[in-house]
Amino acid sequence: MKIAFYTLGCKVNQYETQAVAELFKENGFEIVDFDSKADVYVINTCTVTNISDRKSRQAIKKAKKLSPQSIVVVMGCYPQVYLQEVEKIEDVDIIIGTKDRQRIVDYVRQYLEDKKKIVAIDGEYKREAFEELKISEFNEHSRAFIKIEEGCDQFCSYCIIPYARGAVRSRGLKSIEEEVRRLVQKGYKEFVITGINISAYGKDLDGKVTLIDVIERVNEIEGVKRIRLSSLEPVIMNDEFIERLLGFDKLCHHLHLSLQSGSDKILKLMNRHYTTAQYQGIVDRIREKWEDVAFTTDIIVGFPGETEEDFNATLEFVQKIGFSRIHVFRFSPKRGTKAYEMPNQVDSKEKERRSKIMKEVAANLAYQFHKKFVGNWLEVLIEQDSDFDGYYEGYSGNYIRTLVRKSHMIVPGEIYKVKITQAYEQYVKGEIIQ
């Protein structure tokens, strides 16, 4: 039978889709492109914003249109939180949440036998243990994601994810190490440590191990060339954590340090547990040792109660930090979160205006960061053909998209020294140093 996959959302979803695809492959299914005619379509959904909900519904409709007799499986965060909404969609045959994905092949076989709609959702927030979903290869040829943790207990006032993913559950160190070693054997050089909230890793393990222990273990594995971290929470960055973090030779000089707002008032309303002064202190300490470090972050504009003064404070703060990249989001009220009911909601046109201004500032910051490296060299993992004709592209350790001219001497999947010759807002160009 032919099966196709469609993934929305985060790196964790990408990891889980890959793991589920391997389960089907092991059971004799042929994986085809989502735009092709298939017997089974699996849509791994996201529900971070209302837009992602809409995209999930569009993917479901597209699947049935491509192949009306197919089995449509909807899994992930959207049905986990809004089950009744998904159940009303006629085109859905199997509904799975964010648990028991290991049984997905059995659910498809069961549906083939009795043709009855299957709903497999566990609504409990606190769950027993991390669900092992192992992978042996990844769609990307040179970078692999390693999921180390599931769930979140932050309960930020704007975020639905704790309700979608449940409490924190951590993966065992041995299992993490085995997966990394397996992927090293497949030729992967860079490993992205990811999860729903990796900063909380180990909370459910009586504090015996933490995220820093995971990084240390992966750093020791022969064949690992780079370690990259997904989003970090500022609250984890105490003196001991920073001191150990700066000592890992394979760790990329790129940290995605979650901010959300540069206004202390708004941070408090968001239920974020740090101040801008604490955030600044973390950045300053890391820059003392890593001069080339790239700090990336997320910013939400138009949060309920955000005045012009608050917005301007955020604009000033992001420029003071000098982020290399900012993901800008307009506040999207999600049913089930505290922020959904908050007073002083910001008008949609005003949110659009603030988003445009913030993106302009972010673009300038990116260009200024890139420009600093012109005339210097960076180590770049060449990954693939670029959209720019005649070029390969890849990323430096500090997450700068780098283009180099194609040559028979260059092998995608390898790391090269590249002298940077030109800087742009979205990327830089350079030459391989022989």
CSV table of C-alpha atoms in Angstrom, one decimal:
chain,number,residue,atom,x,y,z
A,1,MET,CA,0.0,0.0,0.0
A,2,LYS,CA,1.1,3.5,-0.7
A,3,ILE,CA,1.3,6.1,2.1
A,4,ALA,CA,2.0,9.8,2.1
A,5,PHE,CA,2.8,12.2,5.0
A,6,TYR,CA,2.2,15.9,5.6
A,7,THR,CA,3.9,17.7,8.5
A,8,LEU,CA,3.0,21.0,10.0
A,9,GLY,CA,4.8,22.9,12.8
A,10,CYS,CA,7.9,22.3,14.8
A,11,LYS,CA,11.1,20.2,14.6
A,12,VAL,CA,9.5,17.8,17.1
A,13,ASN,CA,6.7,17.1,14.6
A,14,GLN,CA,9.3,16.5,11.8
A,15,TYR,CA,11.0,14.0,14.0
A,16,GLU,CA,7.8,12.2,14.9
A,17,THR,CA,6.7,12.0,11.2
A,18,GLN,CA,10.0,10.5,10.3
A,19,ALA,CA,9.7,7.9,13.1
A,20,VAL,CA,6.1,7.0,12.1
A,21,ALA,CA,7.1,6.8,8.4
A,22,GLU,CA,9.8,4.3,9.4
A,23,LEU,CA,7.2,2.2,11.2
A,24,PHE,CA,5.1,2.0,8.1
A,25,LYS,CA,8.1,1.2,5.9
A,26,GLU,CA,9.1,-1.7,8.2
A,27,ASN,CA,5.6,-3.0,7.7
A,28,GLY,CA,5.7,-3.0,3.9
A,29,PHE,CA,4.2,0.3,3.0
A,30,GLU,CA,5.6,2.3,0.1
A,31,ILE,CA,6.1,6.0,0.9
A,32,VAL,CA,5.1,8.5,-1.8
A,33,ASP,CA,4.9,12.2,-2.1
A,34,PHE,CA,1.9,13.9,-0.5
A,35,ASP,CA,0.9,15.3,-3.9
A,36,SER,CA,0.6,11.8,-5.2
A,37,LYS,CA,-2.3,9.4,-5.1
A,38,ALA,CA,-2.0,7.2,-2.0
A,39,ASP,CA,-3.9,4.6,-0.1
A,40,VAL,CA,-3.2,6.2,3.3
A,41,TYR,CA,-2.5,9.9,4.1
A,42,VAL,CA,-1.0,10.8,7.5
A,43,ILE,CA,-1.3,14.5,8.5
A,44,ASN,CA,0.8,15.4,11.5
A,45,THR,CA,-0.9,18.6,12.7
A,46,CYS,CA,0.1,21.7,14.6
A,47,THR,CA,-2.2,24.0,16.8
A,48,VAL,CA,0.2,26.7,17.9
A,49,THR,CA,-1.9,29.3,16.1
A,50,ASN,CA,-5.3,29.5,14.5
A,51,ILE,CA,-3.5,29.6,11.1
A,52,SER,CA,-1.9,26.2,11.8
A,53,ASP,CA,-5.3,24.8,12.6
A,54,ARG,CA,-6.6,26.1,9.3
A,55,LYS,CA,-3.6,24.6,7.4
A,56,SER,CA,-4.3,21.3,9.1
A,57,ARG,CA,-7.9,21.3,7.8
A,58,GLN,CA,-6.8,22.2,4.3
A,59,ALA,CA,-4.3,19.3,4.2
A,60,ILE,CA,-7.1,16.9,5.3
A,61,LYS,CA,-9.4,18.1,2.4
A,62,LYS,CA,-6.5,17.9,-0.1
A,63,ALA,CA,-5.8,14.3,0.8
A,64,LYS,CA,-9.4,13.2,0.2
A,65,LYS,CA,-9.5,15.2,-3.0
A,66,LEU,CA,-6.3,13.5,-4.3
A,67,SER,CA,-7.7,10.0,-3.5
A,68,PRO,CA,-11.4,9.8,-2.4
A,69,GLN,CA,-11.1,6.2,-1.3
A,70,SER,CA,-8.0,6.7,0.8
A,71,ILE,CA,-7.7,6.4,4.6
A,72,VAL,CA,-7.0,9.8,6.2
A,73,VAL,CA,-5.1,9.7,9.5
A,74,VAL,CA,-5.0,12.9,11.6
A,75,MET,CA,-2.4,12.9,14.4
A,76,GLY,CA,-0.7,15.4,16.7
A,77,CYS,CA,-1.6,18.6,18.6
A,78,TYR,CA,-4.7,19.8,16.8
A,79,PRO,CA,-6.9,16.7,17.6
A,80,GLN,CA,-5.4,16.4,21.0
A,81,VAL,CA,-6.7,19.8,22.0
A,82,TYR,CA,-9.7,20.3,19.8
A,83,LEU,CA,-11.0,16.7,19.3
A,84,GLN,CA,-14.7,17.6,18.8
A,85,GLU,CA,-13.7,20.0,16.0
A,86,VAL,CA,-11.6,17.3,14.2
A,87,GLU,CA,-14.3,14.7,14.7
A,88,LYS,CA,-16.8,16.8,12.8
A,89,ILE,CA,-14.6,16.7,9.7
A,90,GLU,CA,-16.1,14.0,7.5
A,91,ASP,CA,-12.9,13.2,5.6
A,92,VAL,CA,-11.1,12.0,8.8
A,93,ASP,CA,-11.0,8.2,9.3
A,94,ILE,CA,-8.4,7.8,12.2
A,95,ILE,CA,-7.7,10.3,14.9
A,96,ILE,CA,-4.6,10.0,17.1
A,97,GLY,CA,-3.3,12.6,19.5
A,98,THR,CA,0.2,13.0,21.0
A,99,LYS,CA,0.3,9.6,22.5
A,100,ASP,CA,0.5,6.0,21.3
A,101,ARG,CA,1.9,6.9,17.9
A,102,GLN,CA,3.6,3.5,18.0
A,103,ARG,CA,0.2,1.8,17.4
A,104,ILE,CA,-0.5,3.8,14.3
A,105,VAL,CA,0.1,0.9,11.9
A,106,ASP,CA,-2.3,-1.3,14.0
A,107,TYR,CA,-4.9,1.4,13.8
A,108,VAL,CA,-4.7,1.5,10.0
A,109,ARG,CA,-4.9,-2.3,9.8
A,110,GLN,CA,-7.9,-2.3,12.1
A,111,TYR,CA,-9.6,0.3,9.9
A,112,LEU,CA,-9.0,-1.8,6.8
A,113,GLU,CA,-10.8,-4.7,8.4
A,114,ASP,CA,-13.9,-3.1,9.8
A,115,LYS,CA,-14.1,0.4,8.1
A,116,LYS,CA,-15.1,2.1,11.4
A,117,LYS,CA,-13.8,5.5,12.5
A,118,ILE,CA,-11.1,5.2,15.1
A,119,VAL,CA,-10.5,7.9,17.8
A,120,ALA,CA,-7.5,7.2,20.0
A,121,ILE,CA,-7.0,10.3,22.3
A,122,ASP,CA,-5.7,10.3,25.8
A,123,GLY,CA,-6.8,13.5,27.5
A,124,GLU,CA,-4.6,13.2,30.6
A,125,TYR,CA,-2.1,16.0,31.2
A,126,LYS,CA,0.2,13.9,33.4
A,127,ARG,CA,1.4,10.9,31.5
A,128,GLU,CA,3.5,8.0,32.6
A,129,ALA,CA,6.7,8.1,30.5
A,130,PHE,CA,8.4,9.3,27.4
A,131,GLU,CA,7.1,7.5,24.3
A,132,GLU,CA,10.0,6.0,22.3
A,133,LEU,CA,9.8,6.8,18.7
A,134,LYS,CA,13.2,5.9,17.2
A,135,ILE,CA,14.6,6.9,13.9
A,136,SER,CA,17.4,5.5,11.8
A,137,GLU,CA,17.6,8.1,9.1
A,138,PHE,CA,16.3,11.6,8.4
A,139,ASN,CA,15.0,13.5,5.4
A,140,GLU,CA,17.8,15.9,5.6
A,141,HIS,CA,21.1,14.4,4.5
A,142,SER,CA,23.5,16.0,6.9
A,143,ARG,CA,21.5,17.2,9.9
A,144,ALA,CA,19.5,15.0,12.2
A,145,PHE,CA,17.0,16.0,14.9
A,146,ILE,CA,17.2,14.1,18.2
A,147,LYS,CA,14.1,14.3,20.3
A,148,ILE,CA,15.0,14.1,24.0
A,149,GLU,CA,11.9,15.3,25.8
A,150,GLU,CA,8.2,15.6,25.6
A,151,GLY,CA,5.7,18.0,27.2
A,152,CYS,CA,5.8,21.3,29.0
A,153,ASP,CA,4.8,22.7,32.4
A,154,GLN,CA,5.5,26.4,31.8
A,155,PHE,CA,1.9,27.3,31.1
A,156,CYS,CA,2.7,30.6,29.4
A,157,SER,CA,-0.6,32.6,29.2
A,158,TYR,CA,-0.6,32.6,25.4
A,159,CYS,CA,0.4,29.0,24.8
A,160,ILE,CA,-1.8,25.9,24.2
A,161,ILE,CA,1.1,23.4,24.0
A,162,PRO,CA,1.0,22.1,27.6
A,163,TYR,CA,-2.6,21.0,26.9
A,164,ALA,CA,-1.5,19.4,23.6
A,165,ARG,CA,1.6,17.7,24.8
A,166,GLY,CA,1.1,17.0,28.5
A,167,ALA,CA,3.6,17.0,31.4
A,168,VAL,CA,7.3,16.8,31.0
A,169,ARG,CA,8.7,13.3,30.2
A,170,SER,CA,12.4,12.8,29.5
A,171,ARG,CA,14.1,10.3,27.3
A,172,GLY,CA,16.8,8.1,28.9
A,173,LEU,CA,20.4,9.0,28.2
A,174,LYS,CA,21.2,5.6,26.9
A,175,SER,CA,18.4,5.7,24.3
A,176,ILE,CA,19.6,9.2,23.2
A,177,GLU,CA,23.2,8.0,22.9
A,178,GLU,CA,22.2,4.9,20.9
A,179,GLU,CA,20.2,6.9,18.4
A,180,VAL,CA,23.0,9.4,17.9
A,181,ARG,CA,25.5,6.6,17.4
A,182,ARG,CA,23.2,4.9,14.9
A,183,LEU,CA,22.8,8.2,12.9
A,184,VAL,CA,26.6,8.8,13.0
A,185,GLN,CA,27.0,5.5,11.2
A,186,LYS,CA,24.6,6.8,8.5
A,187,GLY,CA,26.9,9.7,7.9
A,188,TYR,CA,25.2,12.5,9.8
A,189,LYS,CA,27.5,15.3,11.1
A,190,GLU,CA,25.2,17.7,12.9
A,191,PHE,CA,22.7,16.8,15.6
A,192,VAL,CA,19.9,19.2,16.7
A,193,ILE,CA,18.8,18.4,20.2
A,194,THR,CA,15.1,19.1,20.3
A,195,GLY,CA,11.9,18.6,22.3
A,196,ILE,CA,8.8,20.5,23.4
A,197,ASN,CA,10.8,22.2,26.2
A,198,ILE,CA,14.4,20.8,26.3
A,199,SER,CA,15.2,23.2,29.2
A,200,ALA,CA,13.0,21.1,31.4
A,201,TYR,CA,14.8,17.8,30.5
A,202,GLY,CA,15.3,15.6,33.6
A,203,LYS,CA,12.6,17.3,35.8
A,204,ASP,CA,10.7,14.0,35.9
A,205,LEU,CA,13.9,12.0,36.6
A,206,ASP,CA,14.4,13.4,40.1
A,207,GLY,CA,16.9,16.0,38.9
A,208,LYS,CA,19.6,13.3,38.5
A,209,VAL,CA,20.3,14.3,34.9
A,210,THR,CA,19.6,17.6,33.1
A,211,LEU,CA,20.0,19.0,29.6
A,212,ILE,CA,23.7,19.8,30.2
A,213,ASP,CA,24.3,16.1,30.8
A,214,VAL,CA,22.7,15.3,27.5
A,215,ILE,CA,24.9,17.7,25.7
A,216,GLU,CA,28.0,16.3,27.5
A,217,ARG,CA,27.1,12.8,26.5
A,218,VAL,CA,26.5,13.7,22.8
A,219,ASN,CA,29.7,15.8,22.8
A,220,GLU,CA,31.7,12.7,23.8
A,221,ILE,CA,30.5,10.6,20.8
A,222,GLU,CA,33.1,10.0,18.1
A,223,GLY,CA,31.8,11.1,14.7
A,224,VAL,CA,29.6,13.9,16.0
A,225,LYS,CA,30.9,17.1,14.5
A,226,ARG,CA,28.3,19.6,15.6
A,227,ILE,CA,25.6,19.9,18.3
A,228,ARG,CA,22.9,22.5,17.9
A,229,LEU,CA,20.2,23.2,20.4
A,230,SER,CA,16.6,24.1,19.7
A,231,SER,CA,14.9,26.8,21.8
A,232,LEU,CA,16.2,27.4,25.3
A,233,GLU,CA,14.4,29.0,28.2
A,234,PRO,CA,16.3,31.9,30.0
A,235,VAL,CA,15.4,30.4,33.4
A,236,ILE,CA,17.8,27.5,32.8
A,237,MET,CA,20.8,29.7,32.2
A,238,ASN,CA,22.3,29.9,35.7
A,239,ASP,CA,26.0,30.4,36.3
A,240,GLU,CA,26.8,26.6,36.5
A,241,PHE,CA,24.8,25.8,33.3
A,242,ILE,CA,26.5,28.6,31.3
A,243,GLU,CA,30.0,27.6,32.6
A,244,ARG,CA,29.6,24.0,31.5
A,245,LEU,CA,27.8,25.0,28.2
A,246,LEU,CA,30.7,27.2,27.1
A,247,GLY,CA,33.1,24.3,27.6
A,248,PHE,CA,31.7,22.0,24.9
A,249,ASP,CA,33.9,22.1,21.7
A,250,LYS,CA,31.3,20.6,19.4
A,251,LEU,CA,28.4,22.9,20.5
A,252,CYS,CA,27.4,25.4,17.8
A,253,HIS,CA,27.9,29.1,18.7
A,254,HIS,CA,24.2,29.6,18.1
A,255,LEU,CA,21.6,29.8,20.8
A,256,HIS,CA,17.9,30.3,20.3
A,257,LEU,CA,17.1,32.0,23.5
A,258,SER,CA,13.3,32.5,23.9
A,259,LEU,CA,12.4,36.2,24.7
A,260,GLN,CA,8.8,36.9,23.4
A,261,SER,CA,8.8,40.6,24.6
A,262,GLY,CA,11.2,43.3,25.7
A,263,SER,CA,8.8,44.8,28.1
A,264,ASP,CA,8.9,43.5,31.7
A,265,LYS,CA,5.2,44.3,32.1
A,266,ILE,CA,4.3,42.1,29.2
A,267,LEU,CA,6.6,39.3,30.2
A,268,LYS,CA,4.8,39.1,33.5
A,269,LEU,CA,1.4,39.0,31.8
A,270,MET,CA,2.8,36.2,29.6
A,271,ASN,CA,3.8,34.3,32.7
A,272,ARG,CA,7.4,34.3,31.6
A,273,HIS,CA,9.7,33.9,34.6
A,274,TYR,CA,12.6,36.3,33.9
A,275,THR,CA,13.2,40.0,33.3
A,276,THR,CA,14.9,41.8,30.5
A,277,ALA,CA,17.8,42.6,32.8
A,278,GLN,CA,18.3,38.9,33.6
A,279,TYR,CA,18.1,38.1,29.8
A,280,GLN,CA,20.7,40.8,29.1
A,281,GLY,CA,23.0,39.4,31.7
A,282,ILE,CA,22.9,35.9,30.1
A,283,VAL,CA,23.8,37.3,26.7
A,284,ASP,CA,26.6,39.4,28.0
A,285,ARG,CA,28.2,36.5,29.9
A,286,ILE,CA,28.1,34.2,26.8
A,287,ARG,CA,29.5,36.9,24.5
A,288,GLU,CA,32.5,37.3,26.8
A,289,LYS,CA,33.8,33.9,25.6
A,290,TRP,CA,31.9,33.4,22.3
A,291,GLU,CA,32.4,36.6,20.3
A,292,ASP,CA,30.9,35.1,17.1
A,293,VAL,CA,27.8,33.8,18.9
A,294,ALA,CA,24.5,34.2,17.1
A,295,PHE,CA,21.4,34.8,19.3
A,296,THR,CA,18.1,34.1,17.7
A,297,THR,CA,14.7,34.5,19.3
A,298,ASP,CA,10.9,34.7,19.0
A,299,ILE,CA,8.9,37.9,19.5
A,300,ILE,CA,5.1,38.2,19.9
A,301,VAL,CA,3.7,41.6,19.0
A,302,GLY,CA,0.2,42.8,20.0
A,303,PHE,CA,-0.1,40.8,23.2
A,304,PRO,CA,-3.1,41.9,25.2
A,305,GLY,CA,-2.2,45.0,27.2
A,306,GLU,CA,0.8,45.8,25.0
A,307,THR,CA,0.9,49.6,24.7
A,308,GLU,CA,2.9,51.7,22.2
A,309,GLU,CA,5.4,52.2,25.1
A,310,ASP,CA,5.7,48.5,25.6
A,311,PHE,CA,6.2,47.8,21.9
A,312,ASN,CA,8.9,50.5,21.7
A,313,ALA,CA,10.6,49.0,24.7
A,314,THR,CA,10.8,45.7,22.8
A,315,LEU,CA,12.1,47.4,19.7
A,316,GLU,CA,14.9,49.0,21.7
A,317,PHE,CA,15.7,45.8,23.6
A,318,VAL,CA,16.1,43.6,20.5
A,319,GLN,CA,18.4,46.2,19.0
A,320,LYS,CA,20.4,46.3,22.2
A,321,ILE,CA,20.8,42.5,22.2
A,322,GLY,CA,21.7,42.5,18.4
A,323,PHE,CA,19.8,39.3,17.5
A,324,SER,CA,21.0,37.6,14.2
A,325,ARG,CA,17.5,36.4,13.5
A,326,ILE,CA,14.0,37.1,15.0
A,327,HIS,CA,10.9,35.1,14.3
A,328,VAL,CA,8.0,37.7,14.6
A,329,PHE,CA,4.5,36.5,15.5
A,330,ARG,CA,1.4,38.5,15.8
A,331,PHE,CA,-0.5,37.5,18.9
A,332,SER,CA,-3.1,34.9,18.0
A,333,PRO,CA,-5.7,34.3,20.8
A,334,LYS,CA,-6.1,30.5,21.3
A,335,ARG,CA,-9.2,29.1,22.9
A,336,GLY,CA,-8.2,27.4,26.2
A,337,THR,CA,-5.4,29.8,27.2
A,338,LYS,CA,-5.5,32.6,29.8
A,339,ALA,CA,-4.6,35.2,27.2
A,340,TYR,CA,-7.7,34.4,25.2
A,341,GLU,CA,-9.9,36.0,27.9
A,342,MET,CA,-7.5,38.9,28.8
A,343,PRO,CA,-8.8,42.5,28.5
A,344,ASN,CA,-7.2,45.2,26.3
A,345,GLN,CA,-6.9,43.0,23.2
A,346,VAL,CA,-4.9,44.8,20.5
A,347,ASP,CA,-6.6,45.6,17.2
A,348,SER,CA,-5.6,43.4,14.3
A,349,LYS,CA,-4.5,46.4,12.1
A,350,GLU,CA,-2.3,47.6,15.0
A,351,LYS,CA,-0.8,44.1,15.3
A,352,GLU,CA,-0.1,44.1,11.6
A,353,ARG,CA,1.6,47.5,11.9
A,354,ARG,CA,3.8,46.4,14.8
A,355,SER,CA,4.7,43.2,13.0
A,356,LYS,CA,5.9,45.1,9.9
A,357,ILE,CA,8.0,47.4,12.0
A,358,MET,CA,9.6,44.6,14.0
A,359,LYS,CA,10.3,42.6,10.8
A,360,GLU,CA,12.1,45.6,9.3
A,361,VAL,CA,14.2,45.9,12.5
A,362,ALA,CA,14.9,42.2,12.4
A,363,ALA,CA,16.0,42.3,8.7
A,364,ASN,CA,18.5,45.1,9.5
A,365,LEU,CA,19.9,43.3,12.5
A,366,ALA,CA,20.4,40.2,10.4
A,367,TYR,CA,22.3,42.2,7.7
A,368,GLN,CA,24.5,43.9,10.4
A,369,PHE,CA,25.3,40.5,11.9
A,370,HIS,CA,26.2,39.0,8.5
A,371,LYS,CA,28.3,42.0,7.5
A,372,LYS,CA,30.6,41.4,10.5
A,373,PHE,CA,32.0,38.3,8.9
A,374,VAL,CA,32.9,39.6,5.5
A,375,GLY,CA,36.7,39.0,5.1
A,376,ASN,CA,36.7,36.3,7.8
A,377,TRP,CA,36.1,32.6,7.5
A,378,LEU,CA,33.4,30.3,8.9
A,379,GLU,CA,33.1,26.6,9.1
A,380,VAL,CA,30.1,25.6,6.9
A,381,LEU,CA,28.3,22.3,6.6
A,382,ILE,CA,27.4,22.2,2.9
A,383,GLU,CA,24.0,20.6,2.7
A,384,GLN,CA,22.4,20.9,-0.7
A,385,ASP,CA,21.9,22.6,-4.0
A,386,SER,CA,20.9,26.2,-3.6
A,387,ASP,CA,17.9,28.0,-5.2
A,388,PHE,CA,20.6,30.2,-6.6
A,389,ASP,CA,21.8,28.6,-9.8
A,390,GLY,CA,25.4,27.3,-9.7
A,391,TYR,CA,25.6,27.4,-5.9
A,392,TYR,CA,25.6,25.0,-3.0
A,393,GLU,CA,24.4,26.1,0.4
A,394,GLY,CA,24.7,25.2,4.0
A,395,TYR,CA,24.9,26.7,7.5
A,396,SER,CA,27.8,27.9,9.6
A,397,GLY,CA,28.1,26.9,13.2
A,398,ASN,CA,26.6,30.3,14.2
A,399,TYR,CA,23.6,29.6,11.8
A,400,ILE,CA,24.5,31.8,8.9
A,401,ARG,CA,23.1,30.6,5.6
A,402,THR,CA,26.1,30.5,3.3
A,403,LEU,CA,26.3,30.1,-0.5
A,404,VAL,CA,29.4,28.8,-2.3
A,405,ARG,CA,29.9,28.2,-6.0
A,406,LYS,CA,29.6,24.6,-7.2
A,407,SER,CA,32.7,22.6,-7.7
A,408,HIS,CA,33.6,19.0,-8.2
A,409,MET,CA,35.8,19.4,-5.1
A,410,ILE,CA,32.8,20.1,-2.9
A,411,VAL,CA,30.9,17.1,-1.4
A,412,PRO,CA,27.5,17.9,0.2
A,413,GLY,CA,27.4,16.6,3.8
A,414,GLU,CA,31.0,17.7,4.6
A,415,ILE,CA,32.2,20.7,6.6
A,416,TYR,CA,34.5,23.3,4.8
A,417,LYS,CA,36.2,26.5,5.7
A,418,VAL,CA,34.6,29.3,3.8
A,419,LYS,CA,35.9,32.9,3.4
A,420,ILE,CA,33.0,35.3,3.4
A,421,THR,CA,33.0,37.7,0.5
A,422,GLN,CA,29.5,39.3,0.4
A,423,ALA,CA,26.8,39.8,3.0
A,424,TYR,CA,23.0,40.1,2.4
A,425,GLU,CA,20.0,40.1,4.7
A,426,GLN,CA,19.1,36.4,4.3
A,427,TYR,CA,22.5,34.9,3.5
A,428,VAL,CA,26.2,35.4,2.8
A,429,LYS,CA,28.4,34.3,-0.1
A,430,GLY,CA,31.9,32.9,0.2
A,431,GLU,CA,34.7,30.9,-1.2
A,432,ILE,CA,36.0,27.6,-0.1
A,433,ILE,CA,39.5,27.9,1.5
A,434,GLN,CA,41.6,25.0,0.1
